[in-house]
PDB file of C-alpha atoms in Angstrom:
ATOM      1  CA  MET A  23      -4.000  24.210   2.050  1.00  0.00           C
ATOM      2  CA  LEU A  24      -5.851  23.067  -1.089  1.00  0.00           C
ATOM      3  CA  TRP A  25      -2.526  22.373  -2.827  1.00  0.00           C
ATOM      4  CA  VAL A  26      -1.405  20.262   0.115  1.00  0.00           C
ATOM      5  CA  LYS A  27      -4.682  18.309  -0.015  1.00  0.00           C
ATOM      6  CA  ALA A  28      -4.386  17.850  -3.769  1.00  0.00           C
ATOM      7  CA  PHE A  29      -0.817  16.529  -3.575  1.00  0.00           C
ATOM      8  CA  HIS A  30      -1.780  14.302  -0.628  1.00  0.00           C
ATOM      9  CA  ILE A  31      -4.571  12.734  -2.704  1.00  0.00           C
ATOM     10  CA  VAL A  32      -2.283  12.233  -5.723  1.00  0.00           C
ATOM     11  CA  PHE A  33       0.445  10.567  -3.648  1.00  0.00           C
ATOM     12  CA  VAL A  34      -2.029   8.371  -1.742  1.00  0.00           C
ATOM     13  CA  ALA A  35      -3.722   7.265  -4.978  1.00  0.00           C
ATOM     14  CA  SER A  36      -0.349   6.461  -6.555  1.00  0.00           C
ATOM     15  CA  TRP A  37       0.806   4.637  -3.424  1.00  0.00           C
ATOM     16  CA  PHE A  38      -2.332   2.484  -3.489  1.00  0.00           C
ATOM     17  CA  ALA A  39      -1.862   1.760  -7.182  1.00  0.00           C
ATOM     18  CA  GLY A  40       1.529   0.281  -6.329  1.00  0.00           C
ATOM     19  CA  LEU A  41       0.045  -1.671  -3.424  1.00  0.00           C
ATOM     20  CA  PHE A  42      -2.605  -3.062  -5.776  1.00  0.00           C
ATOM     21  CA  TYR A  43      -0.056  -4.263  -8.322  1.00  0.00           C
ATOM     22  CA  LEU A  44       2.799  -5.499  -6.112  1.00  0.00           C
ATOM     23  CA  PRO A  45       0.911  -8.511  -4.693  1.00  0.00           C
ATOM     24  CA  ARG A  46      -0.155  -9.359  -8.245  1.00  0.00           C
ATOM     25  CA  ILE A  47       3.533  -9.745  -9.063  1.00  0.00           C
ATOM     26  CA  PHE A  48       3.775 -11.993  -5.978  1.00  0.00           C
ATOM     27  CA  VAL A  49       1.011 -14.192  -7.468  1.00  0.00           C
ATOM     28  CA  ASN A  50       3.043 -14.516 -10.652  1.00  0.00           C
ATOM     29  CA  LEU A  51       6.227 -15.262  -8.680  1.00  0.00           C
ATOM     30  CA  ALA A  52       4.445 -17.995  -6.741  1.00  0.00           C
ATOM     31  CA  MET A  53       3.345 -19.540 -10.054  1.00  0.00           C
ATOM     32  CA  VAL A  54       6.790 -19.563 -11.720  1.00  0.00           C
ATOM     33  CA  ALA A  55       7.767 -23.082 -12.697  1.00  0.00           C
ATOM     34  CA  PRO A  56      10.947 -24.457 -11.147  1.00  0.00           C
ATOM     35  CA  GLY A  57      13.854 -23.823 -13.475  1.00  0.00           C
ATOM     36  CA  SER A  58      12.369 -20.705 -15.104  1.00  0.00           C
ATOM     37  CA  VAL A  59      15.245 -18.530 -13.950  1.00  0.00           C
ATOM     38  CA  ALA A  60      14.796 -15.701 -16.472  1.00  0.00           C
ATOM     39  CA  GLU A  61      11.087 -15.306 -15.735  1.00  0.00           C
ATOM     40  CA  ARG A  62      11.705 -15.370 -11.994  1.00  0.00           C
ATOM     41  CA  GLU A  63      14.511 -12.803 -12.173  1.00  0.00           C
ATOM     42  CA  ARG A  64      12.375 -10.494 -14.318  1.00  0.00           C
ATOM     43  CA  LEU A  65       9.484 -10.668 -11.830  1.00  0.00           C
ATOM     44  CA  VAL A  66      11.819 -10.129  -8.863  1.00  0.00           C
ATOM     45  CA  LEU A  67      13.285  -7.059 -10.593  1.00  0.00           C
ATOM     46  CA  MET A  68       9.791  -5.701 -11.289  1.00  0.00           C
ATOM     47  CA  ALA A  69       8.713  -6.294  -7.684  1.00  0.00           C
ATOM     48  CA  ARG A  70      11.822  -4.645  -6.230  1.00  0.00           C
ATOM     49  CA  LYS A  71      11.449  -1.570  -8.425  1.00  0.00           C
ATOM     50  CA  LEU A  72       7.745  -1.282  -7.669  1.00  0.00           C
ATOM     51  CA  LEU A  73       8.318  -1.641  -3.911  1.00  0.00           C
ATOM     52  CA  ARG A  74      10.994   1.065  -4.036  1.00  0.00           C
ATOM     53  CA  PHE A  75       8.710   3.348  -6.029  1.00  0.00           C
ATOM     54  CA  THR A  76       5.691   2.810  -3.752  1.00  0.00           C
ATOM     55  CA  THR A  77       7.887   3.546  -0.741  1.00  0.00           C
ATOM     56  CA  MET A  78       8.977   6.808  -2.357  1.00  0.00           C
ATOM     57  CA  LEU A  79       5.274   7.658  -2.856  1.00  0.00           C
ATOM     58  CA  ALA A  80       4.270   6.647   0.668  1.00  0.00           C
ATOM     59  CA  VAL A  81       6.668   9.076   2.338  1.00  0.00           C
ATOM     60  CA  PRO A  82       5.203  12.279   0.851  1.00  0.00           C
ATOM     61  CA  ALA A  83       1.646  10.904   1.173  1.00  0.00           C
ATOM     62  CA  VAL A  84       2.093  10.364   4.914  1.00  0.00           C
ATOM     63  CA  ALA A  85       4.095  13.594   5.363  1.00  0.00           C
ATOM     64  CA  LEU A  86       1.446  15.710   3.651  1.00  0.00           C
ATOM     65  CA  GLY A  87      -1.264  13.980   5.685  1.00  0.00           C
ATOM     66  CA  LEU A  88       0.612  14.802   8.867  1.00  0.00           C
ATOM     67  CA  TRP A  89       0.994  18.379   7.689  1.00  0.00           C
ATOM     68  CA  LEU A  90      -2.772  18.638   7.167  1.00  0.00           C
ATOM     69  CA  TRP A  91      -3.477  17.046  10.531  1.00  0.00           C
ATOM     70  CA  LEU A  92      -0.891  18.779  12.688  1.00  0.00           C
ATOM     71  CA  GLY A  93      -0.261  21.951  10.709  1.00  0.00           C
ATOM     72  CA  TYR A  94      -3.783  22.893   9.717  1.00  0.00           C
ATOM     73  CA  GLY A  95      -5.632  21.167  12.542  1.00  0.00           C
ATOM     74  CA  ILE A  96      -7.881  19.153  10.256  1.00  0.00           C
ATOM     75  CA  GLY A  97      -9.764  16.608  12.315  1.00  0.00           C
ATOM     76  CA  ARG A  98      -9.222  18.227  15.696  1.00  0.00           C
ATOM     77  CA  GLY A  99     -12.021  18.961  18.085  1.00  0.00           C
ATOM     78  CA  PRO A 100     -15.322  17.268  18.859  1.00  0.00           C
ATOM     79  CA  GLY A 101     -17.060  15.258  16.168  1.00  0.00           C
ATOM     80  CA  ASN A 102     -13.866  14.242  14.402  1.00  0.00           C
ATOM     81  CA  GLY A 103     -13.627  10.601  15.404  1.00  0.00           C
ATOM     82  CA  TRP A 104     -13.596   9.798  11.680  1.00  0.00           C
ATOM     83  CA  LEU A 105     -10.033  11.114  11.491  1.00  0.00           C
ATOM     84  CA  HIS A 106      -8.846   8.827  14.275  1.00  0.00           C
ATOM     85  CA  ALA A 107     -10.458   5.902  12.477  1.00  0.00           C
ATOM     86  CA  LYS A 108      -8.778   7.021   9.232  1.00  0.00           C
ATOM     87  CA  LEU A 109      -5.408   7.231  11.012  1.00  0.00           C
ATOM     88  CA  ALA A 110      -5.925   3.651  12.199  1.00  0.00           C
ATOM     89  CA  VAL A 111      -6.511   2.633   8.567  1.00  0.00           C
ATOM     90  CA  VAL A 112      -3.333   4.510   7.560  1.00  0.00           C
ATOM     91  CA  LEU A 113      -1.386   2.505  10.147  1.00  0.00           C
ATOM     92  CA  LEU A 114      -2.865  -0.697   8.698  1.00  0.00           C
ATOM     93  CA  VAL A 115      -1.818   0.375   5.182  1.00  0.00           C
ATOM     94  CA  ILE A 116       1.717   1.099   6.406  1.00  0.00           C
ATOM     95  CA  GLY A 117       1.729  -2.358   8.029  1.00  0.00           C
ATOM     96  CA  TYR A 118       0.528  -3.897   4.753  1.00  0.00           C
ATOM     97  CA  HIS A 119       3.297  -2.077   2.891  1.00  0.00           C
ATOM     98  CA  HIS A 120       5.823  -3.479   5.363  1.00  0.00           C
ATOM     99  CA  ALA A 121       4.317  -6.962   4.979  1.00  0.00           C
ATOM    100  CA  CYS A 122       4.818  -6.659   1.207  1.00  0.00           C
ATOM    101  CA  ALA A 123       8.496  -5.875   1.781  1.00  0.00           C
ATOM    102  CA  VAL A 124       8.873  -8.904   4.071  1.00  0.00           C
ATOM    103  CA  LEU A 125       7.075 -11.174   1.588  1.00  0.00           C
ATOM    104  CA  LEU A 126       9.288  -9.941  -1.243  1.00  0.00           C
ATOM    105  CA  ARG A 127      12.407 -10.774   0.770  1.00  0.00           C
ATOM    106  CA  LYS A 128      11.034 -14.275   1.383  1.00  0.00           C
ATOM    107  CA  LEU A 129      10.128 -14.738  -2.267  1.00  0.00           C
ATOM    108  CA  VAL A 130      13.603 -13.624  -3.359  1.00  0.00           C
ATOM    109  CA  ALA A 131      15.227 -15.984  -0.860  1.00  0.00           C
ATOM    110  CA  GLU A 132      12.766 -18.703  -1.942  1.00  0.00           C
ATOM    111  CA  THR A 133      11.737 -19.316   1.657  1.00  0.00           C
ATOM    112  CA  SER A 134       8.071 -18.420   1.148  1.00  0.00           C
ATOM    113  CA  ARG A 135       5.719 -21.379   1.371  1.00  0.00           C
ATOM    114  CA  ARG A 136       2.664 -19.369   0.313  1.00  0.00           C
ATOM    115  CA  SER A 137       0.606 -20.491  -2.657  1.00  0.00           C
ATOM    116  CA  HIS A 138      -0.527 -18.285  -5.494  1.00  0.00           C
ATOM    117  CA  VAL A 139      -4.069 -18.585  -4.098  1.00  0.00           C
ATOM    118  CA  TRP A 140      -2.945 -17.104  -0.779  1.00  0.00           C
ATOM    119  CA  PHE A 141      -1.301 -14.210  -2.632  1.00  0.00           C
ATOM    120  CA  ARG A 142      -4.524 -13.653  -4.599  1.00  0.00           C
ATOM    121  CA  TRP A 143      -6.385 -13.155  -1.314  1.00  0.00           C
ATOM    122  CA  PHE A 144      -3.557 -11.024   0.071  1.00  0.00           C
ATOM    123  CA  ASN A 145      -3.962  -8.890  -3.060  1.00  0.00           C
ATOM    124  CA  GLU A 146      -7.513  -7.943  -1.976  1.00  0.00           C
ATOM    125  CA  VAL A 147      -6.490  -6.374   1.353  1.00  0.00           C
ATOM    126  CA  PRO A 148      -5.575  -2.910  -0.025  1.00  0.00           C
ATOM    127  CA  VAL A 149      -8.928  -2.734  -1.845  1.00  0.00           C
ATOM    128  CA  LEU A 150     -10.740  -3.177   1.460  1.00  0.00           C
ATOM    129  CA  LEU A 151      -8.455  -0.683   3.231  1.00  0.00           C
ATOM    130  CA  LEU A 152      -9.005   1.906   0.516  1.00  0.00           C
ATOM    131  CA  LEU A 153     -12.763   1.368   0.648  1.00  0.00           C
ATOM    132  CA  VAL A 154     -12.803   1.931   4.415  1.00  0.00           C
ATOM    133  CA  ALA A 155     -10.572   5.020   4.128  1.00  0.00           C
ATOM    134  CA  VAL A 156     -12.738   6.583   1.412  1.00  0.00           C
ATOM    135  CA  VAL A 157     -15.924   5.938   3.391  1.00  0.00           C
ATOM    136  CA  LEU A 158     -14.344   7.481   6.488  1.00  0.00           C
ATOM    137  CA  VAL A 159     -13.244  10.595   4.609  1.00  0.00           C
ATOM    138  CA  VAL A 160     -16.370  11.128   2.513  1.00  0.00           C
ATOM    139  CA  VAL A 161     -19.127  10.032   4.888  1.00  0.00           C
ATOM    140  CA  LYS A 162     -17.389  10.975   8.175  1.00  0.00           C
ATOM    141  CA  PRO A 163     -19.682   8.679  10.197  1.00  0.00           C
ATOM    142  CA  PHE A 164     -18.250   9.489  13.636  1.00  0.00           C
TER     143      PHE A 164
END
C-alpha cells in the first residue's frame, strides 16, 4: 500500500505541475501580437504537448487514488468526511483540467475573447485547489 500511496503522490504532484504551467502558456498566447505566427505556433505546440502530458499523468493519479479508496478502504467509516471533501476537490481539479482543454481549443481556433489578465487569474485556481486538498489530507478537519 505504501508504494501505491507514493506513486499516487508523485503522479498528483506532476499533474499539478502541468496544471500550474499550462495556463501560464495561455497568458503568453493571449499576449501574442497579431501577425506573430511563429511565436503563436510555438506556444500552441507547447500547450498541446503539455496538455497531453498532464492528461497522461492525471489518469494514473486518479486510478491509484481510486485503488487506495476502494481497494484498501482508506477513508471509509465514521470520521472520514475529509475524504469526501477531498474527492470533491478532485472533481473540481478534473473540471479545471477539462476547462484547460476547452480553452486551448478556443485559443487555437482564435475564438477566445479572454484577456491575458483573465488568464493570470485563471492560473491561480490550481494553487487554491492544491492548498485545500493538502489541508484536507494533512489536517483531516472532518
